[in-house]
């Protein structure tokens, strides 16, 4: 019998960024998001076979406040001619 595991709590420093173009660069996305606060890690999800972006990324900010600010100020904004979420 398996022991039920506690769900891993979400990281309040991480922000999901969706609707990204296939050819997004980590540097350009980091520069765009950094207006909300200091970013400590950016993880653009890519296809192994092509290296193209899967359309989303996870950004880890230095503080919860910066992550909240990014959600508040950048959601629905335009990045590379696309509305991000």
Tab-separated table of C-alpha atoms in Angstrom:
chain	number	residue	atom	x	y	z
A	1	UNK	CA	0.000	0.000	0.000
A	2	UNK	CA	1.325	3.400	-0.987
A	3	UNK	CA	1.663	6.147	1.556
A	4	UNK	CA	-0.173	9.263	0.339
A	5	UNK	CA	2.247	12.038	-0.449
A	6	UNK	CA	1.674	15.617	0.466
A	7	UNK	CA	1.366	17.802	-2.625
A	8	UNK	CA	4.384	19.938	-3.306
A	9	UNK	CA	3.411	23.510	-2.502
A	10	UNK	CA	3.708	25.934	-5.393
A	11	UNK	CA	6.721	28.208	-5.330
A	12	UNK	CA	5.444	31.772	-4.810
A	13	UNK	CA	8.553	33.092	-6.562
A	14	UNK	CA	7.766	31.305	-9.848
A	15	UNK	CA	5.572	32.710	-12.592
A	16	UNK	CA	4.192	30.861	-15.608
A	17	UNK	CA	4.590	32.820	-18.864
A	18	UNK	CA	2.495	31.513	-21.747
A	19	UNK	CA	1.791	32.193	-25.418
A	20	UNK	CA	5.467	32.667	-26.258
A	21	UNK	CA	6.732	32.509	-29.853
A	22	UNK	CA	8.692	29.440	-30.967
A	23	UNK	CA	11.893	31.401	-31.497
A	24	UNK	CA	12.010	33.232	-28.162
A	25	UNK	CA	15.454	33.761	-26.643
A	26	UNK	CA	16.061	33.361	-22.934
A	27	UNK	CA	17.845	36.726	-22.835
A	28	UNK	CA	15.017	38.663	-24.514
A	29	UNK	CA	12.396	37.124	-22.228
A	30	UNK	CA	14.505	37.794	-19.133
A	31	UNK	CA	14.981	41.420	-20.179
A	32	UNK	CA	11.228	41.822	-20.745
A	33	UNK	CA	10.275	40.284	-17.397
A	34	UNK	CA	12.972	42.034	-15.374
A	35	UNK	CA	10.998	45.296	-15.408
A	36	UNK	CA	8.858	43.648	-12.697
A	37	UNK	CA	11.817	42.696	-10.500
A	38	UNK	CA	15.023	40.702	-10.248
A	39	UNK	CA	14.934	37.331	-11.993
A	40	UNK	CA	17.082	34.547	-10.586
A	41	UNK	CA	16.163	31.850	-13.117
A	42	UNK	CA	14.404	31.593	-16.444
A	43	UNK	CA	13.376	28.229	-17.836
A	44	UNK	CA	12.025	28.346	-21.386
A	45	UNK	CA	10.505	24.960	-22.162
A	46	UNK	CA	11.863	23.693	-25.494
A	47	UNK	CA	11.417	20.697	-27.775
A	48	UNK	CA	14.511	18.496	-27.586
A	49	UNK	CA	14.438	17.685	-31.295
A	50	UNK	CA	14.255	21.266	-32.609
A	51	UNK	CA	15.191	23.538	-29.714
A	52	UNK	CA	12.088	25.616	-30.418
A	53	UNK	CA	10.030	26.970	-27.554
A	54	UNK	CA	6.961	24.946	-26.577
A	55	UNK	CA	5.111	28.215	-26.012
A	56	UNK	CA	5.737	28.716	-22.324
A	57	UNK	CA	8.376	29.352	-19.693
A	58	UNK	CA	8.777	29.539	-15.935
A	59	UNK	CA	10.444	32.582	-14.437
A	60	UNK	CA	11.718	32.578	-10.865
A	61	UNK	CA	11.906	35.990	-9.240
A	62	UNK	CA	14.074	36.958	-6.276
A	63	UNK	CA	11.032	37.770	-4.141
A	64	UNK	CA	7.339	37.016	-3.863
A	65	UNK	CA	6.668	40.721	-4.309
A	66	UNK	CA	8.478	40.779	-7.662
A	67	UNK	CA	6.579	37.689	-8.830
A	68	UNK	CA	3.261	39.256	-7.823
A	69	UNK	CA	4.247	42.499	-9.522
A	70	UNK	CA	5.034	40.607	-12.737
A	71	UNK	CA	1.622	38.937	-12.719
A	72	UNK	CA	-0.132	42.212	-11.994
A	73	UNK	CA	1.710	44.381	-14.496
A	74	UNK	CA	2.742	42.072	-17.351
A	75	UNK	CA	-0.197	39.660	-17.767
A	76	UNK	CA	-1.894	40.473	-21.054
A	77	UNK	CA	1.057	42.600	-22.107
A	78	UNK	CA	2.747	42.310	-25.469
A	79	UNK	CA	6.010	40.431	-25.982
A	80	UNK	CA	7.338	39.778	-29.491
A	81	UNK	CA	3.992	40.894	-30.948
A	82	UNK	CA	2.093	38.331	-28.854
A	83	UNK	CA	-0.170	38.784	-25.857
A	84	UNK	CA	1.398	36.876	-22.981
A	85	UNK	CA	-0.346	35.305	-20.028
